[in-house]
PDB file of C-alpha atoms in Angstrom:
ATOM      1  CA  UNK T   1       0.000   0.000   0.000  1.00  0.00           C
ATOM      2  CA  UNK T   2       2.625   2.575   0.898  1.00  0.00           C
ATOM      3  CA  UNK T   3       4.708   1.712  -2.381  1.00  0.00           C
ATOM      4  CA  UNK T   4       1.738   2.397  -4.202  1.00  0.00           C
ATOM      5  CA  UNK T   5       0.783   5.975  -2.415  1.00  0.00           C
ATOM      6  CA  UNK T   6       4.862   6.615  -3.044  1.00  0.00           C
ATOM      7  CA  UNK T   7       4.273   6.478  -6.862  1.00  0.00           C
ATOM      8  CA  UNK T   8       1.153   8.142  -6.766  1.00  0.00           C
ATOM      9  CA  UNK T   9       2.663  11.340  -5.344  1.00  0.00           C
ATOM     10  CA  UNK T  10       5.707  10.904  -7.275  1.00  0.00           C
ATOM     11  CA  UNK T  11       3.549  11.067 -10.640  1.00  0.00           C
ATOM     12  CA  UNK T  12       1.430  13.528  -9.057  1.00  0.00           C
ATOM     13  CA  UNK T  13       4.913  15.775  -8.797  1.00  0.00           C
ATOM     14  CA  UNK T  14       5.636  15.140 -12.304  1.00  0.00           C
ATOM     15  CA  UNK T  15       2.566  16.410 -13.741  1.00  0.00           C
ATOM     16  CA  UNK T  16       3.154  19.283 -11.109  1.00  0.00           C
ATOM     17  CA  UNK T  17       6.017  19.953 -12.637  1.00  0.00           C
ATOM     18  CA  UNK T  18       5.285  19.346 -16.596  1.00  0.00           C
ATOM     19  CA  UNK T  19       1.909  21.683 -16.100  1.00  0.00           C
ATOM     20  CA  UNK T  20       4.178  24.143 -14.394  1.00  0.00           C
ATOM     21  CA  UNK T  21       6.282  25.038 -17.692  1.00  0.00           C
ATOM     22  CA  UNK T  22       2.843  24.697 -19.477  1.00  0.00           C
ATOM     23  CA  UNK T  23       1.417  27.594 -16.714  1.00  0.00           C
ATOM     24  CA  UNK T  24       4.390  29.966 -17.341  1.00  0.00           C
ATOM     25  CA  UNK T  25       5.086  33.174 -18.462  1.00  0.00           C
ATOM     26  CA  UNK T  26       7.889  35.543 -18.180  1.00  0.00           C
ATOM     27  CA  UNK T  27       7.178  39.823 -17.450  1.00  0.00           C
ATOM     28  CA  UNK T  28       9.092  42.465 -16.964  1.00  0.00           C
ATOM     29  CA  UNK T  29       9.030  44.265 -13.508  1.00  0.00           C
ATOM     30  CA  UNK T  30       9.786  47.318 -14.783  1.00  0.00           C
ATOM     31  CA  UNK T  31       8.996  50.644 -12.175  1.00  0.00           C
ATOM     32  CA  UNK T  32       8.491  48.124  -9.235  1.00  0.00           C
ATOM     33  CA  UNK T  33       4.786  47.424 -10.795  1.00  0.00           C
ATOM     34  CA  UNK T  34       4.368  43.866  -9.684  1.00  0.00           C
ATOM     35  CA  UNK T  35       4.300  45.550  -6.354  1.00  0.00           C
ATOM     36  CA  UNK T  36       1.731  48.620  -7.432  1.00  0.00           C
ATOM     37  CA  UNK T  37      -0.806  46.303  -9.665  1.00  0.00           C
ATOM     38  CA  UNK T  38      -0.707  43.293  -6.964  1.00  0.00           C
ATOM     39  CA  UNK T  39      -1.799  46.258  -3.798  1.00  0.00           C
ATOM     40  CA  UNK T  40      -4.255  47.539  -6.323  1.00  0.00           C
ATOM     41  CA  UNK T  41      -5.191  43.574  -7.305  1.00  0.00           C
ATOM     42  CA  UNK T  42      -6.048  43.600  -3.145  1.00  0.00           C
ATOM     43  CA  UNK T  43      -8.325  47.099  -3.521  1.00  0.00           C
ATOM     44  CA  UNK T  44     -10.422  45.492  -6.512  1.00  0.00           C
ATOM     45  CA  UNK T  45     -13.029  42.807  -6.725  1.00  0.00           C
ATOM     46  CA  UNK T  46     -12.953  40.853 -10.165  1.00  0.00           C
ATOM     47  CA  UNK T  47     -15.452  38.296 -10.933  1.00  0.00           C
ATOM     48  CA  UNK T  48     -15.841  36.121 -14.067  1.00  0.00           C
ATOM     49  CA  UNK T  49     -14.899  32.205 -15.091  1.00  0.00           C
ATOM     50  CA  UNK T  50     -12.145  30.674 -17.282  1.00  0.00           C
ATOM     51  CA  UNK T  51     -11.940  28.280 -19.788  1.00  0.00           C
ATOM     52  CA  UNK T  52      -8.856  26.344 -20.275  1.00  0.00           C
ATOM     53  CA  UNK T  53      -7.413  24.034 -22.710  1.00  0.00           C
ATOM     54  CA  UNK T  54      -4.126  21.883 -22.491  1.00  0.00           C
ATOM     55  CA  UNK T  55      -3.518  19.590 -25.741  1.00  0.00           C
ATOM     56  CA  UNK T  56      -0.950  18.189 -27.917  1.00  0.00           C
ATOM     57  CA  UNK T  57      -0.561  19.127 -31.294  1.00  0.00           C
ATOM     58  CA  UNK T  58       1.845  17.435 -34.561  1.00  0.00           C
ATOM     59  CA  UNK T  59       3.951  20.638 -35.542  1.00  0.00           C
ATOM     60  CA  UNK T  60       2.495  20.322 -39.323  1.00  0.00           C
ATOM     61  CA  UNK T  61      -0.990  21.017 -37.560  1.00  0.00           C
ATOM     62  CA  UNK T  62       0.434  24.570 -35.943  1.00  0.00           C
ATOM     63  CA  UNK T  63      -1.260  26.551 -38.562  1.00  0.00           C
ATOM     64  CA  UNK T  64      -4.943  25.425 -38.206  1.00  0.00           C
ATOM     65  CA  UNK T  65      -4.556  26.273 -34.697  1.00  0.00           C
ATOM     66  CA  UNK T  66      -3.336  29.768 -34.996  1.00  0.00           C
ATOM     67  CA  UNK T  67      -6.214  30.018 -37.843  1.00  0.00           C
ATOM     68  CA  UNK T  68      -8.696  28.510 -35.141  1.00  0.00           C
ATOM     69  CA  UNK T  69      -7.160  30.940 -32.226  1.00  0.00           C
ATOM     70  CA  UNK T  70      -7.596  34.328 -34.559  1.00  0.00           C
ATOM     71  CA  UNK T  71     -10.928  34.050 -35.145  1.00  0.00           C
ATOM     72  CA  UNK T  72     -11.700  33.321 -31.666  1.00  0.00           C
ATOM     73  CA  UNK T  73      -9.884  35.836 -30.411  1.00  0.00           C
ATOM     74  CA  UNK T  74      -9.861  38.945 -33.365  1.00  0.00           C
ATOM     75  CA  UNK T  75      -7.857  41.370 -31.496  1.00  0.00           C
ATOM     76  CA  UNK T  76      -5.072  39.815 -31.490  1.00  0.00           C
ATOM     77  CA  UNK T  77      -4.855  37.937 -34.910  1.00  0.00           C
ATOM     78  CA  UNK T  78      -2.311  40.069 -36.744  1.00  0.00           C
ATOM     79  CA  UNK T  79       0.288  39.138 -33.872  1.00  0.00           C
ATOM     80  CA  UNK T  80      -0.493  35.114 -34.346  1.00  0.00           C
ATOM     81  CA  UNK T  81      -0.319  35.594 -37.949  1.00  0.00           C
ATOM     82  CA  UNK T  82       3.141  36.613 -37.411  1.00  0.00           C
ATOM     83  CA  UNK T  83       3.402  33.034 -35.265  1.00  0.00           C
ATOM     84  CA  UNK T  84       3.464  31.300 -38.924  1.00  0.00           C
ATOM     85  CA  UNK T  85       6.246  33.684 -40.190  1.00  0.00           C
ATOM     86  CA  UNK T  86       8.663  33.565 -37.512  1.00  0.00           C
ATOM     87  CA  UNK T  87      12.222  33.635 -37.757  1.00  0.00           C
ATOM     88  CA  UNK T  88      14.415  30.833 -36.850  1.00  0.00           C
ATOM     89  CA  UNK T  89      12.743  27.921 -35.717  1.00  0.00           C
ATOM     90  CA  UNK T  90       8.965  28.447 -36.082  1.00  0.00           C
ATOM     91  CA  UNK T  91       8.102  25.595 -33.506  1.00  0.00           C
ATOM     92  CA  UNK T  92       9.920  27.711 -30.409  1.00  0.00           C
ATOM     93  CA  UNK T  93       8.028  28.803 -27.684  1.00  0.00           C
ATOM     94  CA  UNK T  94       5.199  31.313 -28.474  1.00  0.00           C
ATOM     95  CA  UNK T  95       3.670  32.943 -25.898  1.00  0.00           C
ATOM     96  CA  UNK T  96       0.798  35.975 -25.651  1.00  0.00           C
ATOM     97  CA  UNK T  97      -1.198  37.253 -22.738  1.00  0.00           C
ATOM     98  CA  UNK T  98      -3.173  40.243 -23.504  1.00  0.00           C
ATOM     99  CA  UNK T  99      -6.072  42.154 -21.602  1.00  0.00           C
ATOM    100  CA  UNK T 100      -8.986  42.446 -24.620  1.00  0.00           C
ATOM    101  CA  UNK T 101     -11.932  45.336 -23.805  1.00  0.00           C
ATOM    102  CA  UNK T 102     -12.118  47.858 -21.822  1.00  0.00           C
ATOM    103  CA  UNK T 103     -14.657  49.249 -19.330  1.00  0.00           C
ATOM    104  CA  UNK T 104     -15.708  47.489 -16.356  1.00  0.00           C
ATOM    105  CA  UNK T 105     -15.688  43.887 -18.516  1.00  0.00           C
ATOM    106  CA  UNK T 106     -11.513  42.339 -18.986  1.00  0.00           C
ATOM    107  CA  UNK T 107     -11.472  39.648 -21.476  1.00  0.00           C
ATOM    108  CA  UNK T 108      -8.183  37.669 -20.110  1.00  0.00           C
ATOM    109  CA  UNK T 109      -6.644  35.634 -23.084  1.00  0.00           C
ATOM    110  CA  UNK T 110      -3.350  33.506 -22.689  1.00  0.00           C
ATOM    111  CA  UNK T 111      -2.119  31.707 -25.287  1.00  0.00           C
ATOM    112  CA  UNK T 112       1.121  29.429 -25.387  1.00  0.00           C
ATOM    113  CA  UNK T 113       2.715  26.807 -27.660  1.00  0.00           C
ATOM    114  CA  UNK T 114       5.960  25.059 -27.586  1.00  0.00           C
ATOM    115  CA  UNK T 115       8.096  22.150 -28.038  1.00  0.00           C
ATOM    116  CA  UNK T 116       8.663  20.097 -25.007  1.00  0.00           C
ATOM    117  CA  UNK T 117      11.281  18.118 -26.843  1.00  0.00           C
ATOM    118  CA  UNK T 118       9.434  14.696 -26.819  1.00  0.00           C
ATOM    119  CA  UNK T 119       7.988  11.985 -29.257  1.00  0.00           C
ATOM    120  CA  UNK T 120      10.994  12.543 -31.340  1.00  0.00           C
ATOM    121  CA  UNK T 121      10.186  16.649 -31.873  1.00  0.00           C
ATOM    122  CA  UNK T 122       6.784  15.995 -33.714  1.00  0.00           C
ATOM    123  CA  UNK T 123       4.865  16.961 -31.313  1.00  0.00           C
ATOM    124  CA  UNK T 124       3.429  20.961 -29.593  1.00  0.00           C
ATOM    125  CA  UNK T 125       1.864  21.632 -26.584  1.00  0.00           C
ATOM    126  CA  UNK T 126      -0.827  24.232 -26.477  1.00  0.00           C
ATOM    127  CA  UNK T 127      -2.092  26.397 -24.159  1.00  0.00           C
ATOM    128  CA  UNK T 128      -5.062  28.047 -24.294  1.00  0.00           C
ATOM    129  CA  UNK T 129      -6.927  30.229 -21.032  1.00  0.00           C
ATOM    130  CA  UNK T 130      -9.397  32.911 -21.567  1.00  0.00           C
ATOM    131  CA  UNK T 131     -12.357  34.519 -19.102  1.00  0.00           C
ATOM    132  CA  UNK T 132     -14.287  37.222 -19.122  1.00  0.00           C
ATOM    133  CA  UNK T 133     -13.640  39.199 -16.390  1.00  0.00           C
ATOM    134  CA  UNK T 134     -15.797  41.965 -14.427  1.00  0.00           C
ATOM    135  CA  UNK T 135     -13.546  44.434 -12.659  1.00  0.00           C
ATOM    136  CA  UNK T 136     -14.832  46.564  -9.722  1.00  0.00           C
ATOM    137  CA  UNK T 137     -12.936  48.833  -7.848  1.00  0.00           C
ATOM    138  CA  UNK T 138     -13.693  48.050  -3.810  1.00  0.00           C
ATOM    139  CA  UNK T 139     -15.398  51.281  -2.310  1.00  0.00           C
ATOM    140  CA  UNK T 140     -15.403  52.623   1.057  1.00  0.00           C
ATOM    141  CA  UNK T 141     -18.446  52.690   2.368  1.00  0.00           C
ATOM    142  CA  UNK T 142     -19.392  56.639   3.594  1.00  0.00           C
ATOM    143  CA  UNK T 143     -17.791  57.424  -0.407  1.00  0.00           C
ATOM    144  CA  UNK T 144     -20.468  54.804  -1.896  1.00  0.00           C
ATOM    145  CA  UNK T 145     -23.880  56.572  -0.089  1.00  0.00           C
ATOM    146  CA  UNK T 146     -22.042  59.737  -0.980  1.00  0.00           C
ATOM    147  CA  UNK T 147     -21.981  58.721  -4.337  1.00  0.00           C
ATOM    148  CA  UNK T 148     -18.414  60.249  -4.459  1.00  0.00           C
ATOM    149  CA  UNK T 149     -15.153  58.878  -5.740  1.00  0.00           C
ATOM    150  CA  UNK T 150     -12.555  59.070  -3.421  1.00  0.00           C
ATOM    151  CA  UNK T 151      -9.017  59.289  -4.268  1.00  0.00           C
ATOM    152  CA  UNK T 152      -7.991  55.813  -3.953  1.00  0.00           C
ATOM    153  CA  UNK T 153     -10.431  54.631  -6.453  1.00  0.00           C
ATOM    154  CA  UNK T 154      -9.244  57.309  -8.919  1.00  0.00           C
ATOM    155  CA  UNK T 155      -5.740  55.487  -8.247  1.00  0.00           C
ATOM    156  CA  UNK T 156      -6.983  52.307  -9.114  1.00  0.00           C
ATOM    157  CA  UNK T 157      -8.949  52.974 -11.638  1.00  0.00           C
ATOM    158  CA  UNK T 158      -6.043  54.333 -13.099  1.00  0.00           C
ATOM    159  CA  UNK T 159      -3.671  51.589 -12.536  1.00  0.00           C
ATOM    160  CA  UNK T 160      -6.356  49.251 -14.139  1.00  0.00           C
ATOM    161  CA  UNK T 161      -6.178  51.281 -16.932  1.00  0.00           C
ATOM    162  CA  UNK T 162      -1.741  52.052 -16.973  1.00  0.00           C
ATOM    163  CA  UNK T 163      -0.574  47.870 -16.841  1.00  0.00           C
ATOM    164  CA  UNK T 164      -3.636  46.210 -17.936  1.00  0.00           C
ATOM    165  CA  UNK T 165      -1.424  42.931 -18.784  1.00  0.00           C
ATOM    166  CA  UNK T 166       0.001  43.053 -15.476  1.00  0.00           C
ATOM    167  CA  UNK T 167      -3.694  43.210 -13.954  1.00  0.00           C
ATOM    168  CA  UNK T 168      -4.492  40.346 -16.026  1.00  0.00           C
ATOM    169  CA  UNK T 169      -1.621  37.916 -15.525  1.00  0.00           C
ATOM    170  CA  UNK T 170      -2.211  38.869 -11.602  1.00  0.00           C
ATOM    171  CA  UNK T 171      -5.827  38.148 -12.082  1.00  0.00           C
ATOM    172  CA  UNK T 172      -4.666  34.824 -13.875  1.00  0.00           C
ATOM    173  CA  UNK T 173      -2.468  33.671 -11.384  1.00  0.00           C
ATOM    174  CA  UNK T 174      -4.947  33.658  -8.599  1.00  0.00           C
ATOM    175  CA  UNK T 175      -7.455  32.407 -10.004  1.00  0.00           C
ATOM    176  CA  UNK T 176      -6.181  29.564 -12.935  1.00  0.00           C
ATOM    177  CA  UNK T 177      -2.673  29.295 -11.440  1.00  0.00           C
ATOM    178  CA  UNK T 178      -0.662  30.867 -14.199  1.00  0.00           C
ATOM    179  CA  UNK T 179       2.332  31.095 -12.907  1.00  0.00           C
ATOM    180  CA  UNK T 180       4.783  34.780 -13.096  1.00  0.00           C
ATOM    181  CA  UNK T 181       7.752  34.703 -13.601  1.00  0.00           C
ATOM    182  CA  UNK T 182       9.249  38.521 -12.475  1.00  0.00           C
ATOM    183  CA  UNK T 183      12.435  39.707 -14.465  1.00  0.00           C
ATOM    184  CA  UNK T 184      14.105  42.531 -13.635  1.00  0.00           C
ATOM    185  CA  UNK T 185      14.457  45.093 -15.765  1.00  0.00           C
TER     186      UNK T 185
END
């Protein structure tokens, strides 16, 4: 029984660890704003669900999926398009998170494919986590019946509005477990 519980967990830590690399991505802390955006993540309620998808692709099928992903998500099919035309070795790891709307409504998109090296390099993993995200900015109480907007709101509101991809990859992280990975400038 025991021997059996040990290789549980030690699967269990492998597919910890393989989703891990899957769940990354790499921003700049530039201006100390990991530190502003995550006390203005504490000031703001955000409400909404994700959808996410983890497959396995064969590199020849890379295309249909950046064709699939553009027209799902519009906004942001000139930069996959560019995903086809890359440099180099076109089956390195591509990676985009992007904040999509404005307003009070966040459309969170994160998109990621790459080659973990296996099955003899014909295979891609793909990434794929999107929600639709309401954003409200928490409000003191005596400001709300006063219908009056005090000045940390204003301050949040504009943060939300200055590093909206740094909002979003916060918002990600605590609620699908994207995982940040800070570099210094």
């Amino acid at each position: 029984m025991q021997l059996l519980q040990k290789i549980n967990m030690a699967l269990q830590r492998t597919e910890e660890y393989q989703r891990a690399e899957e769940y990354e991505y790499r921003i700049k802390d530039e201006n100390n704003r990991k530190n502003i955006c995550e006390q203005a993540l504490n000031n703001i309620s955000y409400n909404g669900e994700f959808n996410q998808n983890l497959f396995s692709i064969k590199k020849d099928k890379l295309n249909d999926i950046i064709n699939m992903w553009k027209e799902k998500f519009q906004e942001l099919s000139d930069e996959l398009e560019l995903w086809k035309f890359s440099e180099g070795d076109k089956y390195t790891k591509k990676e985009i998170l992007r904040p999509l709307h404005g307003g009070k409504e966040l459309k969170c998109v994160f998109l990621k494919v790459f080659d973990k090296g296996e099955e003899e390099n014909t295979l891609l993993r793909c990434v794929s986590i999107s929600g639709d995200i309401s954003i409200k900015v928490k409000v003191n109480r005596f400001f709300k019946l006063m219908r009056w907007v005090s000045e940390d709101e204003k301050k949040y509101i504009k943060l939300i509005k200055s590093y909206p991809e740094v909002i979003a990859a916060l918002i990600m992280s605590r609620r699908v477990g994207l995982k940040l990975i800070w570099e210094n400038e």
